[in-house]
Backbone as ProteinMPNN parsed JSONL, in Angstrom:
{"seq_chain_A": "MASATILPEMLLDSSMADRVTCPICHALYQKPKCNTECGHYACEKCWAQCLRAGIEKCPVCRAKLEEPRLKWNEAMETLMSTLKIRCGEGCHWNGTVENYDTHLRDCPGRRLQIARSSLEGKDAENKQLKREKKVQENAAKHLSEILADTLDNLAQQSAAVVSKDSRIKTLEANLAARSTQIKKKDEVLKEQRDALAARDKDVRRLRGMLSS", "coords_chain_A": {"N_chain_A": [[-71.855, 63.479, -118.685], [-70.41, 66.366, -117.137], [-67.0, 67.453, -117.414], [-65.873, 69.496, -116.053], [-65.376, 70.922, -112.797], [-68.089, 71.059, -110.592], [-69.712, 72.887, -108.195], [-71.706, 72.504, -105.185], [-73.218, 74.853, -104.606], [-73.861, 75.81, -107.072], [-76.135, 74.572, -107.912], [-79.479, 74.839, -109.033], [-81.636, 73.902, -107.645], [-81.297, 73.758, -104.476], [-81.959, 71.915, -102.575], [-81.229, 69.473, -103.468], [-78.584, 69.137, -103.009], [-77.327, 67.587, -100.889], [-77.787, 65.009, -101.786], [-76.346, 64.704, -104.124], [-73.702, 65.424, -103.808], [-70.289, 64.797, -103.54], [-68.793, 63.113, -100.835], [-66.115, 63.202, -100.465], [-64.571, 64.952, -102.245], [-66.249, 67.092, -102.159], [-67.564, 68.326, -104.241], [-69.984, 68.244, -106.964], [-70.937, 64.924, -107.932], [-68.721, 63.22, -110.158], [-68.793, 60.919, -112.609], [-70.111, 58.965, -110.821], [-69.819, 56.302, -108.433], [-71.111, 53.555, -106.614], [-70.618, 52.316, -103.364], [-71.31, 49.187, -102.752], [-71.383, 47.905, -100.367], [-72.315, 49.634, -98.436], [-73.914, 51.486, -99.681], [-73.264, 54.121, -100.164], [-72.263, 56.909, -102.218], [-69.566, 58.13, -104.313], [-67.235, 60.088, -106.252], [-65.767, 58.466, -109.08], [-62.962, 58.845, -109.367], [-62.34, 59.771, -106.825], [-62.9, 57.571, -105.131], [-60.895, 55.917, -106.175], [-58.581, 57.296, -105.428], [-58.729, 57.029, -102.662], [-58.391, 54.232, -102.358], [-55.82, 53.921, -103.445], [-54.411, 55.273, -101.531], [-54.521, 53.511, -99.488], [-56.762, 53.456, -97.954], [-59.378, 51.714, -96.55], [-61.935, 51.942, -95.722], [-65.255, 53.24, -95.842], [-65.613, 56.73, -96.135], [-67.827, 57.911, -95.043], [-69.431, 56.146, -93.438], [-67.705, 54.212, -92.495], [-67.84, 51.66, -93.478], [-66.766, 48.59, -95.088], [-64.397, 48.971, -97.72], [-63.787, 48.163, -100.998], [-62.42, 47.549, -104.231], [-63.887, 45.719, -105.978], [-66.452, 46.038, -104.951], [-67.359, 48.452, -105.769], [-69.673, 49.981, -107.752], [-70.997, 51.091, -110.858], [-73.819, 53.228, -111.37], [-76.546, 53.492, -113.312], [-78.916, 54.987, -113.032], [-78.206, 57.005, -111.187], [-76.214, 58.26, -112.691], [-77.74, 59.263, -114.805], [-79.42, 61.012, -113.4], [-77.506, 62.883, -112.471], [-76.607, 64.001, -114.883], [-78.836, 65.405, -115.758], [-79.322, 67.371, -113.929], [-80.212, 70.705, -112.972], [-78.298, 73.586, -113.256], [-76.501, 76.634, -112.455], [-74.195, 78.867, -114.094], [-70.828, 78.721, -113.036], [-68.996, 80.695, -113.481], [-69.825, 83.245, -113.344], [-71.562, 84.289, -115.284], [-74.889, 84.608, -116.799], [-75.955, 82.15, -117.463], [-78.079, 79.29, -117.391], [-78.551, 75.805, -117.124], [-78.297, 72.293, -117.954], [-76.255, 69.804, -116.285], [-74.967, 68.109, -118.124], [-74.632, 69.753, -120.303], [-72.842, 71.62, -119.542], [-70.031, 71.685, -120.046], [-70.011, 72.299, -122.786], [-71.121, 74.837, -122.728], [-69.113, 76.238, -121.307], [-67.076, 76.528, -123.155], [-67.7, 78.752, -124.642], [-68.32, 80.611, -122.757], [-69.023, 83.834, -121.599], [-68.419, 84.853, -119.095], [-66.324, 83.232, -118.257], [-64.452, 83.814, -120.243], [-64.001, 86.451, -119.569], [-62.865, 86.122, -117.05], [-60.538, 84.776, -117.792], [-59.341, 86.764, -119.332], [-58.967, 88.71, -117.358], [-57.231, 87.314, -115.679], [-55.109, 87.063, -117.415], [-54.41, 89.759, -117.751], [-53.725, 90.355, -115.114], [-51.589, 88.649, -114.872], [-49.854, 89.811, -116.735], [-49.546, 92.316, -115.563], [-48.266, 91.557, -113.215], [-45.971, 90.515, -114.354], [-44.919, 92.818, -115.549], [-44.421, 94.331, -113.256], [-42.485, 92.726, -112.103], [-40.512, 92.943, -114.059], [-39.956, 95.66, -113.806], [-38.946, 95.689, -111.221], [-36.66, 94.117, -111.615], [-35.35, 95.746, -113.444], [-34.851, 97.966, -111.832], [-33.117, 96.829, -109.967], [-30.989, 96.205, -111.679], [-30.307, 98.791, -112.498], [-29.483, 99.886, -110.06], [-27.327, 98.211, -109.572], [-25.706, 98.888, -111.756], [-25.235, 101.566, -111.133], [-23.823, 101.26, -108.76], [-21.576, 99.896, -109.74], [-20.575, 101.922, -111.384], [-19.865, 103.808, -109.485], [-17.862, 102.382, -108.171], [-16.055, 102.145, -110.304], [-15.468, 104.853, -110.724], [-14.205, 105.476, -108.294], [-12.029, 103.766, -108.532], [-10.745, 104.864, -110.788], [-10.101, 107.365, -109.71], [-8.299, 106.566, -107.736], [-6.311, 105.468, -109.391], [-5.541, 107.8, -110.738], [-4.482, 109.276, -108.622], [-2.384, 107.591, -107.895], [-0.934, 107.675, -110.267], [-0.227, 110.375, -110.293], [1.381, 110.374, -108.031], [3.447, 108.713, -108.924], [4.479, 110.287, -111.008], [5.373, 112.442, -109.509], [7.34, 111.151, -107.989], [9.049, 110.376, -110.084], [9.862, 112.893, -110.913], [11.291, 113.763, -108.659], [13.263, 111.827, -108.659], [14.587, 112.471, -111.061], [15.526, 114.99, -110.358], [17.279, 114.283, -108.284], [19.05, 112.741, -109.783], [20.079, 114.73, -111.441], [21.343, 116.347, -109.519], [23.236, 114.506, -108.599], [24.722, 114.21, -110.945], [25.746, 116.821, -111.166], [27.298, 116.928, -108.865], [29.096, 114.924, -109.438], [30.438, 116.099, -111.566], [31.606, 118.275, -110.226], [33.262, 116.859, -108.445], [34.937, 115.649, -110.289], [36.211, 117.875, -111.369], [37.521, 118.782, -109.069], [39.179, 116.614, -108.68], [40.817, 116.928, -110.918], [42.038, 119.37, -110.284], [43.37, 118.61, -107.951], [45.138, 116.763, -109.08], [46.653, 118.401, -110.696], [47.807, 119.909, -108.676], [49.267, 117.906, -107.347], [51.023, 117.218, -109.399], [52.409, 119.605, -109.608], [53.611, 119.715, -107.067], [55.172, 117.442, -107.28], [56.97, 118.285, -109.241], [58.223, 120.396, -107.906], [59.386, 118.984, -105.836], [61.213, 117.562, -107.294], [62.838, 119.634, -108.264], [63.82, 120.553, -105.831], [65.313, 118.369, -104.977], [67.19, 118.349, -107.0], [68.505, 120.814, -106.552], [69.598, 120.361, -104.028], [71.365, 118.378, -104.645], [73.148, 119.779, -106.188], [74.161, 121.551, -104.312], [75.357, 119.885, -102.491], [77.473, 118.898, -103.91]], "CA_chain_A": [[-71.395, 64.19, -117.492], [-69.436, 67.429, -117.378], [-65.674, 67.189, -116.864], [-65.535, 70.619, -115.185], [-65.825, 70.791, -111.408], [-69.343, 71.757, -110.309], [-69.892, 72.975, -106.751], [-73.117, 72.406, -104.777], [-73.9, 76.147, -104.649], [-74.279, 76.094, -108.446], [-77.418, 73.914, -108.157], [-80.676, 75.685, -108.965], [-82.442, 73.315, -106.572], [-80.322, 73.507, -103.42], [-82.375, 70.778, -101.751], [-80.607, 68.272, -104.036], [-77.139, 69.165, -102.747], [-76.861, 66.468, -100.07], [-77.931, 63.743, -102.523], [-75.48, 64.622, -105.312], [-72.376, 65.971, -103.488], [-69.302, 63.781, -103.14], [-68.314, 63.337, -99.467], [-64.639, 63.257, -100.445], [-64.088, 66.2, -102.868], [-67.267, 68.11, -101.848], [-68.153, 68.856, -105.471], [-70.982, 67.303, -107.473], [-70.342, 63.682, -108.416], [-68.252, 63.02, -111.53], [-68.753, 59.464, -112.79], [-70.342, 58.391, -109.484], [-69.883, 54.861, -108.194], [-71.705, 53.226, -105.317], [-70.037, 51.243, -102.571], [-72.457, 48.313, -102.502], [-71.332, 47.451, -98.977], [-73.081, 50.543, -97.579], [-74.835, 52.284, -100.488], [-72.814, 55.507, -100.326], [-71.655, 57.233, -103.511], [-68.463, 59.091, -104.431], [-66.705, 60.135, -107.617], [-64.903, 57.332, -109.418], [-61.562, 59.182, -109.093], [-62.181, 59.906, -105.376], [-62.751, 56.21, -104.617], [-59.585, 55.404, -106.595], [-57.564, 57.94, -104.58], [-58.807, 56.39, -101.335], [-57.793, 52.894, -102.426], [-54.371, 54.069, -103.639], [-53.844, 55.738, -100.26], [-54.631, 52.439, -98.501], [-57.975, 53.624, -97.135], [-60.247, 50.564, -96.807], [-63.212, 52.19, -95.055], [-66.069, 54.317, -96.41], [-65.404, 57.947, -95.342], [-69.098, 58.342, -94.438], [-69.936, 55.24, -92.395], [-66.631, 53.289, -92.121], [-68.079, 50.31, -94.01], [-65.637, 48.057, -95.847], [-64.229, 49.567, -99.059], [-62.989, 47.342, -101.898], [-62.677, 47.852, -105.642], [-64.977, 44.918, -106.567], [-67.752, 46.446, -104.421], [-67.723, 49.754, -106.326], [-70.483, 49.728, -108.944], [-71.589, 52.23, -111.571], [-75.283, 53.21, -111.275], [-77.071, 54.24, -114.454], [-79.931, 55.939, -112.574], [-77.494, 58.155, -110.618], [-75.554, 58.937, -113.812], [-78.784, 60.019, -115.514], [-79.822, 62.113, -112.521], [-76.445, 63.895, -112.464], [-76.561, 64.67, -116.193], [-80.015, 66.247, -115.991], [-79.454, 68.381, -112.885], [-80.192, 72.084, -113.426], [-77.274, 74.368, -112.563], [-76.143, 77.955, -112.987], [-72.765, 78.94, -114.439], [-69.94, 79.063, -111.923], [-68.019, 81.7, -113.906], [-70.371, 84.588, -113.151], [-72.484, 84.742, -116.324], [-76.301, 84.35, -116.46], [-76.384, 80.885, -118.071], [-78.644, 78.173, -116.634], [-78.726, 74.654, -117.989], [-78.061, 70.993, -117.321], [-74.855, 69.428, -116.063], [-74.379, 67.512, -119.322], [-74.345, 70.806, -121.279], [-71.984, 72.647, -118.932], [-68.747, 71.769, -120.759], [-70.253, 73.016, -124.048], [-71.297, 76.254, -122.394], [-67.848, 76.838, -120.867], [-66.22, 76.848, -124.304], [-68.044, 80.096, -125.114], [-68.844, 81.366, -121.616], [-68.454, 85.185, -121.498], [-67.839, 85.026, -117.764], [-65.013, 82.558, -118.224], [-63.531, 84.598, -121.079], [-63.643, 87.633, -118.787], [-61.931, 85.678, -116.018], [-59.259, 84.495, -118.459], [-58.753, 88.058, -119.696], [-58.484, 89.331, -116.12], [-56.043, 86.566, -115.237], [-54.024, 87.42, -118.326], [-53.972, 91.11, -117.404], [-53.037, 90.281, -113.825], [-50.285, 88.035, -115.136], [-49.002, 90.799, -117.4], [-49.208, 93.329, -114.561], [-47.249, 90.963, -112.342], [-44.736, 90.416, -115.15], [-44.386, 94.172, -115.689], [-43.865, 94.712, -111.96], [-41.238, 91.98, -111.941], [-39.529, 93.551, -114.959], [-39.557, 96.942, -113.217], [-38.062, 95.389, -110.089], [-35.376, 93.666, -112.157], [-34.695, 96.921, -114.028], [-34.352, 98.774, -110.72], [-31.95, 96.126, -109.434], [-29.913, 96.386, -112.646], [-29.882, 100.189, -112.431], [-28.719, 100.056, -108.82], [-26.05, 97.521, -109.756], [-24.913, 99.706, -112.68], [-24.812, 102.749, -110.381], [-22.783, 100.818, -107.827], [-20.371, 99.637, -110.529], [-20.059, 103.22, -111.829], [-19.196, 104.413, -108.333], [-16.61, 101.643, -107.967], [-15.157, 102.528, -111.398], [-15.02, 106.225, -110.482], [-13.23, 105.404, -107.207], [-10.822, 103.128, -109.079], [-10.074, 105.85, -111.636], [-9.508, 108.369, -108.82], [-7.105, 105.961, -107.133], [-5.281, 105.387, -110.435], [-5.053, 109.153, -110.991], [-3.624, 109.629, -107.493], [-1.157, 106.799, -108.01], [-0.184, 108.209, -111.407], [0.364, 111.644, -109.852], [2.467, 110.029, -107.11], [4.547, 108.204, -109.751], [5.072, 111.446, -111.697], [6.118, 113.195, -108.498], [8.556, 110.387, -107.68], [9.936, 110.499, -111.246], [10.446, 114.233, -110.898], [12.309, 113.8, -107.604], [14.393, 111.002, -109.112], [15.333, 113.258, -112.055], [16.241, 116.043, -109.621], [18.405, 113.626, -107.615], [20.037, 112.375, -110.805], [20.766, 115.971, -111.864], [22.251, 116.732, -108.426], [24.367, 113.57, -108.623], [25.564, 114.554, -112.098], [26.471, 118.06, -110.845], [28.329, 116.589, -107.88], [30.137, 114.154, -110.149], [31.233, 117.083, -112.316], [32.42, 118.998, -109.242], [34.305, 115.951, -107.964], [35.901, 115.472, -111.388], [37.03, 119.098, -111.433], [38.406, 118.786, -107.905], [40.214, 115.608, -108.944], [41.756, 117.526, -111.872], [42.817, 120.376, -109.541], [44.291, 117.87, -107.083], [46.186, 116.176, -109.925], [47.572, 119.49, -111.054], [48.584, 120.256, -107.487], [50.233, 116.832, -107.111], [52.072, 117.341, -110.421], [53.236, 120.762, -109.241], [54.418, 119.321, -105.908], [56.202, 116.511, -107.748], [57.974, 119.082, -109.958], [58.98, 121.122, -106.891], [60.252, 118.009, -105.163], [62.31, 117.26, -108.218], [63.738, 120.804, -108.262], [64.496, 120.607, -104.525], [66.336, 117.328, -104.966], [68.266, 118.759, -107.911], [69.268, 121.863, -105.9], [70.327, 119.718, -102.931], [72.475, 117.68, -105.253], [74.168, 120.776, -106.615], [74.789, 122.13, -103.12], [76.217, 118.889, -101.857], [78.664, 118.651, -104.717]], "C_chain_A": [[-70.365, 65.256, -117.872], [-68.095, 67.043, -116.76], [-65.239, 68.31, -115.927], [-66.06, 70.376, -113.775], [-67.072, 71.647, -111.192], [-69.583, 71.717, -108.815], [-71.374, 72.942, -106.392], [-73.874, 73.72, -104.875], [-74.328, 76.55, -106.061], [-75.626, 75.439, -108.775], [-78.562, 74.92, -108.073], [-81.609, 75.192, -107.858], [-81.485, 72.897, -105.455], [-80.699, 72.317, -102.549], [-81.769, 69.469, -102.245], [-79.149, 68.12, -103.62], [-76.657, 67.945, -101.98], [-76.877, 65.145, -100.833], [-76.891, 63.581, -103.625], [-74.069, 65.173, -105.068], [-71.461, 64.864, -102.976], [-68.8, 64.079, -101.732], [-66.795, 63.464, -99.372], [-64.128, 64.579, -101.013], [-65.047, 67.364, -102.654], [-67.732, 68.891, -103.069], [-69.215, 67.855, -105.931], [-70.275, 66.074, -108.04], [-69.88, 63.809, -109.868], [-68.033, 61.518, -111.691], [-68.952, 58.759, -111.446], [-70.38, 56.874, -109.484], [-70.383, 54.633, -106.781], [-70.919, 52.113, -104.642], [-71.188, 50.339, -102.139], [-72.47, 47.747, -101.087], [-72.23, 48.307, -98.085], [-74.073, 51.403, -98.345], [-74.436, 53.732, -100.655], [-72.093, 55.685, -101.662], [-70.44, 58.157, -103.315], [-68.017, 59.082, -105.889], [-65.798, 58.927, -107.849], [-63.452, 57.623, -109.04], [-61.321, 59.324, -107.581], [-62.053, 58.539, -104.705], [-61.355, 55.67, -104.934], [-58.464, 55.994, -105.743], [-57.558, 57.324, -103.185], [-58.101, 55.036, -101.344], [-56.279, 52.963, -102.616], [-53.687, 54.498, -102.343], [-53.955, 54.676, -99.158], [-55.828, 52.576, -97.582], [-58.968, 52.521, -97.511], [-61.591, 50.69, -96.098], [-63.939, 53.333, -95.762], [-65.895, 55.558, -95.547], [-66.667, 58.443, -94.655], [-69.473, 57.455, -93.249], [-68.917, 54.218, -91.915], [-66.902, 51.851, -92.539], [-66.877, 49.884, -94.845], [-65.607, 48.63, -97.256], [-63.284, 48.702, -99.879], [-63.375, 47.676, -103.33], [-63.815, 47.008, -106.225], [-66.378, 45.353, -106.099], [-68.215, 47.797, -104.973], [-68.425, 49.543, -107.664], [-71.017, 51.04, -109.525], [-73.106, 52.085, -111.551], [-75.851, 54.098, -112.37], [-78.085, 55.298, -114.013], [-79.269, 57.193, -111.992], [-76.795, 58.954, -111.705], [-76.563, 59.798, -114.571], [-79.236, 61.22, -114.691], [-78.795, 63.233, -112.564], [-76.426, 64.685, -113.767], [-77.69, 65.66, -116.379], [-80.222, 67.297, -114.896], [-79.372, 69.782, -113.484], [-79.184, 72.867, -112.575], [-77.148, 75.753, -113.182], [-74.635, 77.956, -113.247], [-71.952, 79.37, -113.221], [-68.931, 80.133, -112.258], [-68.586, 83.119, -113.848], [-71.271, 85.101, -114.256], [-73.912, 84.314, -115.942], [-76.83, 83.043, -117.038], [-76.971, 79.95, -117.027], [-78.814, 77.004, -117.597], [-78.459, 73.372, -117.221], [-76.569, 70.716, -117.197], [-74.214, 68.916, -117.344], [-74.033, 68.554, -120.381], [-73.336, 71.836, -120.765], [-70.644, 72.799, -119.654], [-68.899, 72.542, -122.057], [-70.404, 74.502, -123.783], [-69.961, 76.918, -122.072], [-66.946, 77.224, -122.028], [-66.483, 78.256, -124.825], [-68.544, 80.993, -123.981], [-68.213, 82.753, -121.533], [-67.824, 85.444, -120.139], [-66.463, 84.403, -117.666], [-63.994, 83.314, -119.062], [-63.073, 85.845, -120.333], [-62.63, 87.264, -117.704], [-60.549, 85.408, -116.609], [-58.55, 85.785, -118.818], [-58.193, 88.764, -118.459], [-57.222, 88.649, -115.621], [-54.837, 86.914, -116.095], [-53.471, 88.802, -118.001], [-53.21, 91.122, -116.083], [-51.643, 89.676, -113.996], [-49.321, 89.011, -115.783], [-48.587, 91.898, -116.436], [-48.104, 92.816, -113.631], [-45.904, 90.872, -113.07], [-44.078, 91.781, -115.302], [-43.753, 94.646, -114.381], [-42.537, 94.013, -111.715], [-40.142, 92.565, -112.82], [-39.032, 94.88, -114.403], [-38.614, 96.726, -112.038], [-36.683, 94.966, -110.574], [-34.602, 94.838, -112.76], [-34.095, 97.801, -112.941], [-33.102, 98.154, -110.128], [-30.749, 96.32, -110.356], [-29.38, 97.815, -112.619], [-29.041, 100.443, -111.181], [-27.343, 99.397, -108.935], [-25.129, 98.328, -110.666], [-24.378, 100.95, -111.978], [-23.668, 102.395, -109.437], [-21.468, 100.567, -108.57], [-19.739, 100.929, -111.011], [-19.304, 103.906, -110.698], [-17.858, 103.72, -108.07], [-15.582, 102.03, -109.035], [-14.597, 103.926, -111.174], [-13.963, 106.248, -109.373], [-11.911, 104.798, -107.692], [-10.029, 104.103, -109.937], [-9.409, 106.938, -110.795], [-8.235, 107.831, -108.183], [-5.962, 105.861, -108.14], [-4.68, 106.756, -110.724], [-4.107, 109.592, -109.875], [-2.297, 108.88, -107.562], [-0.287, 107.304, -109.151], [0.503, 109.511, -111.031], [1.54, 111.383, -108.916], [3.682, 109.527, -107.878], [5.264, 109.35, -110.458], [5.913, 112.26, -110.734], [7.431, 112.492, -108.145], [9.55, 110.477, -108.834], [10.629, 111.852, -111.256], [11.545, 114.333, -109.846], [13.531, 112.983, -107.987], [15.251, 111.764, -110.121], [16.14, 114.363, -111.379], [17.463, 115.458, -108.926], [19.489, 113.245, -108.615], [20.812, 113.596, -111.278], [21.757, 116.425, -110.797], [23.469, 115.829, -108.387], [25.315, 113.882, -109.773], [26.391, 115.802, -111.815], [27.601, 117.774, -109.859], [29.467, 115.802, -108.529], [31.038, 115.087, -110.927], [32.156, 117.848, -111.379], [33.568, 118.127, -108.744], [35.38, 115.76, -109.03], [36.821, 116.677, -111.491], [38.0, 119.159, -110.269], [39.539, 117.792, -108.085], [41.261, 116.168, -109.896], [42.654, 118.552, -111.183], [43.836, 119.677, -108.652], [45.426, 117.246, -107.882], [47.216, 117.238, -110.318], [48.456, 119.865, -109.871], [49.636, 119.189, -107.192], [51.376, 116.912, -108.124], [53.022, 118.486, -110.08], [54.155, 120.42, -108.074], [55.536, 118.358, -106.327], [57.309, 117.261, -108.458], [58.837, 119.839, -108.965], [59.936, 120.188, -106.146], [61.463, 117.671, -106.035], [63.322, 118.388, -108.242], [64.521, 120.86, -106.959], [65.606, 119.56, -104.475], [67.508, 117.705, -105.866], [69.141, 119.811, -107.265], [70.134, 121.282, -104.766], [71.557, 118.988, -103.483], [73.599, 118.628, -105.66], [74.901, 121.316, -105.397], [75.745, 121.116, -102.482], [77.483, 118.612, -102.66], [79.589, 119.867, -104.658]], "O_chain_A": [[-69.566, 65.078, -118.792], [-68.049, 66.39, -115.718], [-64.347, 68.117, -115.1], [-67.073, 69.701, -113.589], [-67.101, 72.82, -111.566], [-69.651, 70.639, -108.224], [-72.214, 73.313, -107.213], [-75.062, 73.714, -105.196], [-75.069, 77.518, -106.233], [-76.202, 75.729, -109.824], [-78.612, 75.746, -107.162], [-82.29, 75.99, -107.214], [-80.927, 71.801, -105.492], [-79.844, 71.765, -101.856], [-81.789, 68.467, -101.531], [-78.544, 67.074, -103.858], [-75.672, 67.323, -102.378], [-76.068, 64.259, -100.556], [-76.58, 62.459, -104.023], [-73.316, 65.37, -106.021], [-71.829, 64.095, -102.088], [-68.413, 65.216, -101.46], [-66.26, 63.795, -98.315], [-63.342, 65.265, -100.359], [-64.696, 68.509, -102.939], [-68.241, 70.005, -102.936], [-69.338, 66.765, -105.373], [-69.163, 66.167, -108.56], [-70.553, 64.422, -110.697], [-67.202, 60.922, -111.006], [-68.067, 58.038, -110.985], [-70.899, 56.245, -110.406], [-70.113, 55.419, -105.873], [-70.596, 51.099, -105.26], [-71.957, 50.7, -101.247], [-73.47, 47.171, -100.659], [-72.824, 47.82, -97.123], [-74.976, 51.99, -97.747], [-75.194, 54.511, -101.234], [-71.425, 54.782, -102.167], [-70.312, 58.852, -102.307], [-68.372, 58.189, -106.658], [-65.149, 58.434, -106.926], [-62.778, 56.769, -108.464], [-60.225, 59.031, -107.104], [-61.214, 58.351, -103.823], [-60.712, 55.049, -104.088], [-57.517, 55.297, -105.378], [-56.496, 57.123, -102.596], [-57.312, 54.731, -100.45], [-55.538, 52.173, -102.031], [-52.538, 54.138, -102.085], [-53.533, 54.911, -98.026], [-55.911, 51.904, -96.554], [-59.355, 52.412, -98.674], [-62.298, 49.703, -95.895], [-63.308, 54.283, -96.224], [-66.017, 55.462, -94.326], [-66.595, 59.303, -93.778], [-69.796, 57.961, -92.174], [-69.219, 53.43, -91.019], [-66.277, 50.924, -92.025], [-66.07, 50.717, -95.257], [-66.643, 48.761, -97.908], [-62.123, 48.521, -99.513], [-64.517, 48.042, -103.607], [-64.658, 47.567, -106.927], [-67.372, 45.07, -106.768], [-69.327, 48.24, -104.684], [-67.842, 48.992, -108.597], [-71.424, 51.952, -108.805], [-73.633, 50.982, -111.694], [-75.659, 55.314, -112.355], [-78.107, 56.396, -114.569], [-79.708, 58.31, -112.263], [-76.777, 60.184, -111.659], [-76.264, 60.935, -114.934], [-79.413, 62.315, -115.225], [-79.159, 64.404, -112.679], [-76.247, 65.903, -113.754], [-77.527, 66.657, -117.084], [-81.203, 68.039, -114.938], [-78.574, 70.031, -114.387], [-79.215, 72.816, -111.346], [-77.628, 76.004, -114.288], [-73.898, 77.144, -112.688], [-72.346, 80.269, -112.478], [-68.087, 80.465, -111.426], [-67.924, 84.077, -114.247], [-71.714, 86.248, -114.188], [-74.117, 83.723, -114.882], [-78.044, 82.848, -117.095], [-76.442, 79.824, -115.922], [-79.181, 77.198, -118.756], [-78.403, 73.37, -115.992], [-75.743, 71.303, -117.895], [-73.062, 69.235, -117.633], [-73.226, 68.279, -121.269], [-73.013, 72.8, -121.459], [-70.174, 73.918, -119.853], [-68.036, 73.347, -122.407], [-69.877, 75.33, -124.527], [-69.704, 78.038, -122.514], [-66.137, 78.144, -121.905], [-65.587, 78.885, -125.389], [-69.138, 82.038, -124.244], [-66.993, 82.859, -121.41], [-66.828, 86.159, -120.031], [-65.55, 84.972, -117.068], [-62.833, 83.451, -118.675], [-61.917, 86.254, -120.438], [-61.666, 87.991, -117.466], [-59.526, 85.756, -116.019], [-57.337, 85.914, -118.647], [-57.104, 89.337, -118.493], [-56.269, 89.303, -115.198], [-53.715, 87.044, -115.607], [-52.259, 89.015, -117.972], [-52.192, 91.799, -115.942], [-50.67, 90.105, -113.378], [-48.138, 89.054, -115.446], [-47.449, 92.366, -116.463], [-47.153, 93.527, -113.308], [-44.847, 91.116, -112.488], [-42.858, 91.911, -115.202], [-42.695, 95.276, -114.382], [-41.59, 94.605, -111.197], [-38.991, 92.675, -112.399], [-37.848, 95.2, -114.504], [-37.633, 97.448, -111.861], [-35.664, 95.391, -110.028], [-33.382, 94.932, -112.622], [-32.988, 98.32, -113.087], [-32.138, 98.855, -109.819], [-29.634, 96.565, -109.895], [-28.172, 98.04, -112.705], [-28.02, 101.128, -111.235], [-26.337, 99.933, -108.47], [-23.932, 98.448, -110.403], [-23.232, 101.349, -112.184], [-22.682, 103.124, -109.327], [-20.395, 100.959, -108.112], [-18.514, 101.043, -111.05], [-18.25, 104.505, -110.91], [-16.854, 104.372, -107.784], [-14.403, 102.219, -108.736], [-13.412, 104.171, -111.399], [-12.953, 106.943, -109.486], [-10.828, 105.249, -107.319], [-8.804, 104.174, -109.84], [-8.306, 107.387, -111.106], [-7.226, 108.53, -108.094], [-4.805, 106.124, -107.813], [-3.472, 106.88, -110.93], [-3.067, 110.199, -110.132], [-1.232, 109.448, -107.322], [0.937, 107.361, -109.033], [1.658, 109.741, -111.39], [2.563, 112.065, -108.982], [4.817, 109.863, -107.538], [6.494, 109.39, -110.506], [7.008, 112.711, -111.069], [8.48, 113.123, -108.017], [10.751, 110.633, -108.609], [11.817, 111.956, -111.562], [12.601, 114.912, -110.097], [14.668, 113.358, -107.699], [16.479, 111.72, -110.059], [17.277, 114.643, -111.76], [18.547, 116.041, -108.962], [20.681, 113.397, -108.348], [22.023, 113.536, -111.491], [22.872, 116.838, -111.114], [24.59, 116.29, -108.174], [26.536, 113.831, -109.623], [27.571, 115.867, -112.16], [28.708, 118.297, -109.989], [30.64, 115.993, -108.207], [32.255, 114.906, -110.954], [33.333, 118.05, -111.679], [34.704, 118.587, -108.632], [36.572, 115.714, -108.727], [38.031, 116.545, -111.673], [39.16, 119.535, -110.439], [40.685, 118.05, -107.717], [42.454, 115.924, -109.719], [43.856, 118.616, -111.44], [45.001, 120.071, -108.591], [46.561, 117.204, -107.409], [48.428, 117.027, -110.284], [49.655, 120.105, -110.011], [50.766, 119.515, -106.829], [52.54, 116.706, -107.78], [54.24, 118.381, -110.228], [55.332, 120.782, -108.077], [56.661, 118.423, -105.832], [58.48, 116.916, -108.301], [60.052, 119.926, -109.144], [61.089, 120.517, -105.867], [62.582, 117.518, -105.546], [64.529, 118.142, -108.242], [65.713, 121.167, -106.95], [66.704, 119.832, -103.99], [68.665, 117.424, -105.551], [70.365, 119.755, -107.382], [71.282, 121.69, -104.589], [72.627, 118.981, -102.876], [74.788, 118.346, -105.511], [76.115, 121.518, -105.434], [76.816, 121.48, -101.996], [78.469, 118.128, -102.104], [80.654, 119.863, -105.275]]}, "name": "protein", "num_of_chains": 1, "seq": "MASATILPEMLLDSSMADRVTCPICHALYQKPKCNTECGHYACEKCWAQCLRAGIEKCPVCRAKLEEPRLKWNEAMETLMSTLKIRCGEGCHWNGTVENYDTHLRDCPGRRLQIARSSLEGKDAENKQLKREKKVQENAAKHLSEILADTLDNLAQQSAAVVSKDSRIKTLEANLAARSTQIKKKDEVLKEQRDALAARDKDVRRLRGMLSS"}
């Protein structure tokens, strides 16, 4: 039996479809087993999935479903292996089910599908890379704009600091000039006080002479 999934439309004799199609997976039987309670077939794995899911009725007729009642049928296995089918990958191969896996290993249609899938995957990857690159470029542009604004703000702040420093230096120079002026005035006032003190001394001396 082939391990690949085989659909009913791949049968060369379509009149066989109802007899060899699983009622659960709707593909051709793979390792078919018969429910001896009712005589209906299904794939071994499909029966197992039903039992694991707690389904205890045949999906076709609702007859009782139990593992001990599922039996392998050599005649059905032989029939399935010898069924004539066409390739499901789009090439022109015709053959039996039992030879389908061997064919698929070198199937030109399948290789073409794989190549197309690979190209589609690469195209999708390239598109994703382009989208990521665009996002990165936009982010870099945004960061550049933020950096430019930051530098402009720093330049303005630096200019403001320089202006303030210049005004501070001007104020310091004005204070120094005023201090010099005040010092000179203090010296003039001292000289004037000394002169007044000398005059007072002379006046007191003259008064003393006159009184004597």
